[in-house]
Amino acid sequence: GQNIDQPTEMTATEGAIVQINCTYQTSGFNGLFWYQQHAGEAPTFLSYNVLDGLEEKGRFSSFLSRSKGYSYLLLKELQMKDSASYLCAVRVNRDDKIIFGKGTRLHILP
Amino acid sequence: GAVVSQHPSWVICKSGTSVKIECRSLDFQATTMFWYRQFPKQSLMLMATSNEGSKATYEQGVEKDKFLINHASLTLSTLTVTSAHPEDSSFYICSATIGGKRLNEQFFGPGTRLTVL
């Protein structure tokens, strides 16, 4: 079966840095995604990793280690608007099907 | 670019009726669209993969006769929930892949909230 694990909830302070971890055990691997989802809205794409290493995009960075089945999303200079759920997702096959983790609800405190 | 719309954004229906949800790619052609269901405080569960001009591929445990998917064109896929029951109440979200340089992105519609009374 497919298994994607990430913490259920995290809390951080405005202006700080937070790291959201994700581990996965899937039958195949063809890329890992991070999405942001605000309550009642659809997810929005944040990042994509297929090779080991760090991808940086503004305040957000994503890291992947394929040998460890591990990824993290790093958010810097946290803002109140970053309060949302962050979904880790793995594309298992080349047919584009993506399996989502249960998401991490991030609460930002002033 | 890469905008996906859904209609309706919310719908309330009586138990036993059927509801159709439309998913459109507004400014690109999507050969593949995906349908997800999300219950409160849970993640997205893939229901089916929809390819233009062919039958949808359903995930294990999803009843294909209950959730009818039609992908008649490169810009439109529809999900029909037949004989809806209260347990079908959920947030239904579609997504589409754009291909080309943005092959690795899936673009999501705004979702449709279905409430079955």
mmCIF file of C-alpha atoms in Angstrom:
data_model
loop_
_atom_site.group_PDB
_atom_site.id
_atom_site.type_symbol
_atom_site.label_atom_id
_atom_site.label_comp_id
_atom_site.label_asym_id
_atom_site.label_seq_id
_atom_site.Cartn_x
_atom_site.Cartn_y
_atom_site.Cartn_z
ATOM 1 C CA GLY A 1 0.000 0.000 0.000
ATOM 2 C CA GLN A 2 0.845 3.645 -0.093
ATOM 3 C CA ASN A 3 1.739 5.505 3.079
ATOM 4 C CA ILE A 4 2.555 9.179 3.513
ATOM 5 C CA ASP A 5 3.111 10.510 7.028
ATOM 6 C CA GLN A 6 3.309 14.071 8.262
ATOM 7 C CA PRO A 7 2.522 15.700 11.614
ATOM 8 C CA THR A 8 -1.113 16.552 12.164
ATOM 9 C CA GLU A 9 -0.573 20.017 13.605
ATOM 10 C CA MET A 10 2.227 22.466 14.273
ATOM 11 C CA THR A 11 2.403 25.902 15.850
ATOM 12 C CA ALA A 12 4.957 28.608 15.153
ATOM 13 C CA THR A 13 5.438 32.317 15.784
ATOM 14 C CA GLU A 14 5.181 35.102 13.245
ATOM 15 C CA GLY A 15 8.614 35.907 11.820
ATOM 16 C CA ALA A 16 10.099 32.550 12.800
ATOM 17 C CA ILE A 17 11.085 29.492 10.750
ATOM 18 C CA VAL A 18 9.219 26.193 10.693
ATOM 19 C CA GLN A 19 10.039 22.841 9.133
ATOM 20 C CA ILE A 20 7.281 20.396 8.212
ATOM 21 C CA ASN A 21 8.476 16.845 7.704
ATOM 22 C CA CYS A 22 7.044 14.161 5.458
ATOM 23 C CA THR A 23 7.997 10.507 5.135
ATOM 24 C CA TYR A 24 6.653 8.230 2.480
ATOM 25 C CA GLN A 25 6.519 4.549 1.602
ATOM 26 C CA THR A 26 5.039 4.048 -1.831
ATOM 27 C CA SER A 27 5.094 1.376 -4.495
ATOM 28 C CA GLY A 28 6.839 3.773 -6.850
ATOM 29 C CA PHE A 29 8.218 7.279 -6.888
ATOM 30 C CA ASN A 30 8.102 9.873 -9.605
ATOM 31 C CA GLY A 31 8.235 13.135 -7.666
ATOM 32 C CA LEU A 32 7.096 14.745 -4.430
ATOM 33 C CA PHE A 33 4.860 17.794 -4.150
ATOM 34 C CA TRP A 34 3.997 20.255 -1.452
ATOM 35 C CA TYR A 35 0.685 22.092 -1.567
ATOM 36 C CA GLN A 36 -0.830 24.789 0.639
ATOM 37 C CA GLN A 37 -4.514 24.658 1.407
ATOM 38 C CA HIS A 38 -6.501 27.295 3.273
ATOM 39 C CA ALA A 39 -9.700 26.169 4.956
ATOM 40 C CA GLY A 40 -12.532 25.695 2.470
ATOM 41 C CA GLU A 41 -10.322 26.315 -0.533
ATOM 42 C CA ALA A 42 -8.556 24.153 -3.082
ATOM 43 C CA PRO A 43 -4.833 23.378 -2.709
ATOM 44 C CA THR A 44 -2.263 25.586 -4.383
ATOM 45 C CA PHE A 45 1.041 24.284 -5.682
ATOM 46 C CA LEU A 46 4.157 25.194 -3.681
ATOM 47 C CA SER A 47 6.999 22.967 -4.822
ATOM 48 C CA TYR A 48 8.097 19.855 -6.641
ATOM 49 C CA ASN A 49 11.159 17.649 -5.987
ATOM 50 C CA VAL A 50 12.223 14.628 -7.978
ATOM 51 C CA LEU A 51 15.975 14.657 -7.344
ATOM 52 C CA ASP A 52 17.706 14.663 -3.963
ATOM 53 C CA GLY A 53 18.471 18.070 -2.581
ATOM 54 C CA LEU A 54 17.002 21.419 -1.730
ATOM 55 C CA GLU A 55 14.740 23.520 -3.938
ATOM 56 C CA GLU A 56 14.367 27.126 -2.850
ATOM 57 C CA LYS A 57 11.574 29.433 -3.907
ATOM 58 C CA GLY A 58 11.371 32.669 -1.986
ATOM 59 C CA ARG A 59 10.406 32.093 1.637
ATOM 60 C CA PHE A 60 9.652 28.430 0.950
ATOM 61 C CA SER A 61 12.179 25.634 0.442
ATOM 62 C CA SER A 62 11.638 21.923 -0.045
ATOM 63 C CA PHE A 63 14.116 19.123 0.500
ATOM 64 C CA LEU A 64 14.077 15.528 -0.697
ATOM 65 C CA SER A 65 16.029 12.404 0.178
ATOM 66 C CA ARG A 66 14.838 9.522 -1.976
ATOM 67 C CA SER A 67 16.996 6.949 -0.191
ATOM 68 C CA LYS A 68 15.365 7.858 3.117
ATOM 69 C CA GLY A 69 11.867 8.387 1.750
ATOM 70 C CA TYR A 70 11.905 11.792 3.396
ATOM 71 C CA SER A 71 11.082 15.359 2.546
ATOM 72 C CA TYR A 72 10.590 18.595 4.404
ATOM 73 C CA LEU A 73 9.049 21.964 3.653
ATOM 74 C CA LEU A 74 10.824 24.921 5.232
ATOM 75 C CA LEU A 75 8.966 28.180 5.701
ATOM 76 C CA LYS A 76 10.963 31.272 6.640
ATOM 77 C CA GLU A 77 9.882 34.667 7.927
ATOM 78 C CA LEU A 78 6.477 33.327 8.810
ATOM 79 C CA GLN A 79 3.479 35.539 8.188
ATOM 80 C CA MET A 80 -0.019 35.234 9.582
ATOM 81 C CA LYS A 81 -1.300 34.369 6.112
ATOM 82 C CA ASP A 82 0.850 31.222 6.212
ATOM 83 C CA SER A 83 -1.671 29.704 8.623
ATOM 84 C CA ALA A 84 -3.000 26.838 6.506
ATOM 85 C CA SER A 85 -2.726 23.129 5.914
ATOM 86 C CA TYR A 86 0.345 21.890 4.085
ATOM 87 C CA LEU A 87 -0.078 18.738 2.055
ATOM 88 C CA CYS A 88 2.756 16.405 1.106
ATOM 89 C CA ALA A 89 1.965 14.359 -2.001
ATOM 90 C CA VAL A 90 3.806 11.729 -4.013
ATOM 91 C CA ARG A 91 3.413 10.912 -7.681
ATOM 92 C CA VAL A 92 3.677 7.177 -7.678
ATOM 93 C CA ASN A 93 3.734 6.390 -11.345
ATOM 94 C CA ARG A 94 4.424 8.085 -14.631
ATOM 95 C CA ASP A 95 0.668 8.231 -15.230
ATOM 96 C CA ASP A 96 0.543 11.368 -13.062
ATOM 97 C CA LYS A 97 -1.578 9.936 -10.233
ATOM 98 C CA ILE A 98 -0.722 11.752 -7.004
ATOM 99 C CA ILE A 99 -1.304 10.375 -3.514
ATOM 100 C CA PHE A 100 -1.751 12.918 -0.734
ATOM 101 C CA GLY A 101 -0.754 12.767 2.893
ATOM 102 C CA LYS A 102 -3.266 13.850 5.520
ATOM 103 C CA GLY A 103 -1.794 17.311 5.747
ATOM 104 C CA THR A 104 -0.231 19.376 8.521
ATOM 105 C CA ARG A 105 -2.292 22.224 9.960
ATOM 106 C CA LEU A 106 0.072 25.078 10.725
ATOM 107 C CA HIS A 107 -1.003 27.705 13.244
ATOM 108 C CA ILE A 108 0.880 31.000 13.306
ATOM 109 C CA LEU A 109 0.859 32.979 16.538
ATOM 110 C CA PRO A 110 1.443 36.742 16.593
ATOM 111 C CA GLY B 1 -2.719 30.979 -16.974
ATOM 112 C CA ALA B 2 -3.652 27.445 -15.891
ATOM 113 C CA VAL B 3 -7.030 28.218 -14.387
ATOM 114 C CA VAL B 4 -9.449 25.464 -13.499
ATOM 115 C CA SER B 5 -13.050 26.220 -12.663
ATOM 116 C CA GLN B 6 -15.752 24.136 -11.063
ATOM 117 C CA HIS B 7 -19.493 24.522 -11.141
ATOM 118 C CA PRO B 8 -21.396 24.706 -8.945
ATOM 119 C CA SER B 9 -19.316 25.926 -6.026
ATOM 120 C CA TRP B 10 -21.853 24.472 -3.619
ATOM 121 C CA VAL B 11 -24.986 22.433 -3.879
ATOM 122 C CA ILE B 12 -27.604 21.136 -1.472
ATOM 123 C CA CYS B 13 -29.798 18.269 -2.586
ATOM 124 C CA LYS B 14 -32.240 15.756 -1.242
ATOM 125 C CA SER B 15 -31.266 12.164 -0.606
ATOM 126 C CA GLY B 16 -31.828 10.012 -3.685
ATOM 127 C CA THR B 17 -31.264 12.720 -6.262
ATOM 128 C CA SER B 18 -28.321 12.998 -8.650
ATOM 129 C CA VAL B 19 -25.895 15.891 -8.784
ATOM 130 C CA LYS B 20 -23.574 16.843 -11.631
ATOM 131 C CA ILE B 21 -20.351 18.756 -11.025
ATOM 132 C CA GLU B 22 -18.432 20.321 -13.905
ATOM 133 C CA CYS B 23 -14.689 20.861 -14.075
ATOM 134 C CA ARG B 24 -13.270 23.073 -16.794
ATOM 135 C CA SER B 25 -9.757 24.096 -17.761
ATOM 136 C CA LEU B 26 -10.268 27.680 -18.890
ATOM 137 C CA ASP B 27 -7.056 28.561 -20.671
ATOM 138 C CA PHE B 28 -5.400 25.276 -21.493
ATOM 139 C CA GLN B 29 -6.209 21.822 -22.758
ATOM 140 C CA ALA B 30 -6.063 19.073 -20.178
ATOM 141 C CA THR B 31 -5.803 15.542 -21.414
ATOM 142 C CA THR B 32 -5.919 14.279 -17.833
ATOM 143 C CA MET B 33 -8.146 15.453 -15.036
ATOM 144 C CA PHE B 34 -8.439 14.062 -11.537
ATOM 145 C CA TRP B 35 -11.339 13.963 -9.115
ATOM 146 C CA TYR B 36 -10.743 14.102 -5.371
ATOM 147 C CA ARG B 37 -12.982 14.017 -2.334
ATOM 148 C CA GLN B 38 -12.106 15.671 0.935
ATOM 149 C CA PHE B 39 -13.914 15.193 4.234
ATOM 150 C CA PRO B 40 -13.554 17.812 6.985
ATOM 151 C CA LYS B 41 -10.056 18.037 8.427
ATOM 152 C CA GLN B 42 -8.861 15.204 6.222
ATOM 153 C CA SER B 43 -6.669 15.137 3.170
ATOM 154 C CA LEU B 44 -7.634 14.722 -0.438
ATOM 155 C CA MET B 45 -8.612 11.227 -1.482
ATOM 156 C CA LEU B 46 -8.206 10.482 -5.158
ATOM 157 C CA MET B 47 -11.415 9.071 -6.586
ATOM 158 C CA ALA B 48 -10.605 8.666 -10.248
ATOM 159 C CA THR B 49 -8.391 9.688 -13.114
ATOM 160 C CA SER B 50 -10.211 11.004 -16.149
ATOM 161 C CA ASN B 51 -8.742 10.921 -19.636
ATOM 162 C CA GLU B 52 -10.357 12.673 -22.561
ATOM 163 C CA GLY B 53 -12.215 10.276 -24.807
ATOM 164 C CA SER B 54 -11.735 7.197 -22.668
ATOM 165 C CA LYS B 55 -13.208 5.590 -19.577
ATOM 166 C CA ALA B 56 -12.132 6.916 -16.215
ATOM 167 C CA THR B 57 -9.841 4.886 -13.980
ATOM 168 C CA TYR B 58 -11.335 4.537 -10.524
ATOM 169 C CA GLU B 59 -9.437 4.047 -7.292
ATOM 170 C CA GLN B 60 -10.080 1.007 -5.187
ATOM 171 C CA GLY B 61 -13.237 1.344 -3.151
ATOM 172 C CA VAL B 62 -14.825 4.004 -5.352
ATOM 173 C CA GLU B 63 -18.076 2.828 -6.963
ATOM 174 C CA LYS B 64 -17.935 3.659 -10.648
ATOM 175 C CA ASP B 65 -21.690 3.231 -11.033
ATOM 176 C CA LYS B 66 -22.314 5.771 -8.300
ATOM 177 C CA PHE B 67 -19.736 8.328 -9.328
ATOM 178 C CA LEU B 68 -20.074 8.702 -13.075
ATOM 179 C CA ILE B 69 -17.257 10.536 -14.789
ATOM 180 C CA ASN B 70 -17.376 11.854 -18.325
ATOM 181 C CA HIS B 71 -14.449 13.580 -20.026
ATOM 182 C CA ALA B 72 -15.954 14.566 -23.341
ATOM 183 C CA SER B 73 -13.469 17.239 -24.363
ATOM 184 C CA LEU B 74 -9.987 18.477 -23.551
ATOM 185 C CA THR B 75 -11.425 21.225 -21.372
ATOM 186 C CA LEU B 76 -14.347 19.600 -19.597
ATOM 187 C CA SER B 77 -14.828 16.711 -17.217
ATOM 188 C CA THR B 78 -18.008 16.023 -15.262
ATOM 189 C CA LEU B 79 -18.647 14.044 -12.101
ATOM 190 C CA THR B 80 -22.195 12.881 -11.446
ATOM 191 C CA VAL B 81 -23.058 11.623 -7.985
ATOM 192 C CA THR B 82 -26.014 9.339 -8.579
ATOM 193 C CA SER B 83 -28.631 8.629 -5.927
ATOM 194 C CA ALA B 84 -26.789 10.791 -3.436
ATOM 195 C CA HIS B 85 -26.985 10.006 0.279
ATOM 196 C CA PRO B 86 -25.926 12.034 3.317
ATOM 197 C CA GLU B 87 -22.647 10.129 3.552
ATOM 198 C CA ASP B 88 -21.750 11.509 0.114
ATOM 199 C CA SER B 89 -21.689 15.013 1.589
ATOM 200 C CA SER B 90 -18.154 16.223 1.047
ATOM 201 C CA PHE B 91 -15.873 18.690 -0.712
ATOM 202 C CA TYR B 92 -15.234 17.516 -4.273
ATOM 203 C CA ILE B 93 -12.183 18.938 -6.034
ATOM 204 C CA CYS B 94 -10.939 18.407 -9.558
ATOM 205 C CA SER B 95 -7.476 19.031 -10.905
ATOM 206 C CA ALA B 96 -5.807 19.013 -14.290
ATOM 207 C CA THR B 97 -2.306 18.632 -15.605
ATOM 208 C CA ILE B 98 -1.098 21.185 -18.092
ATOM 209 C CA GLY B 99 1.808 19.344 -19.687
ATOM 210 C CA GLY B 100 4.771 20.910 -21.407
ATOM 211 C CA LYS B 101 7.109 22.888 -19.169
ATOM 212 C CA ARG B 102 4.587 22.689 -16.358
ATOM 213 C CA LEU B 103 4.193 18.939 -16.573
ATOM 214 C CA ASN B 104 4.923 18.515 -12.896
ATOM 215 C CA GLU B 105 2.123 20.720 -11.659
ATOM 216 C CA GLN B 106 -1.470 19.882 -11.033
ATOM 217 C CA PHE B 107 -3.883 22.770 -11.007
ATOM 218 C CA PHE B 108 -6.878 22.493 -8.788
ATOM 219 C CA GLY B 109 -10.346 23.842 -9.203
ATOM 220 C CA PRO B 110 -11.929 25.789 -6.334
ATOM 221 C CA GLY B 111 -13.954 22.774 -5.230
ATOM 222 C CA THR B 112 -17.635 21.985 -4.909
ATOM 223 C CA ARG B 113 -19.216 21.512 -1.510
ATOM 224 C CA LEU B 114 -22.004 18.959 -1.680
ATOM 225 C CA THR B 115 -24.517 18.640 1.130
ATOM 226 C CA VAL B 116 -27.053 15.849 0.909
ATOM 227 C CA LEU B 117 -30.040 16.185 3.216
#
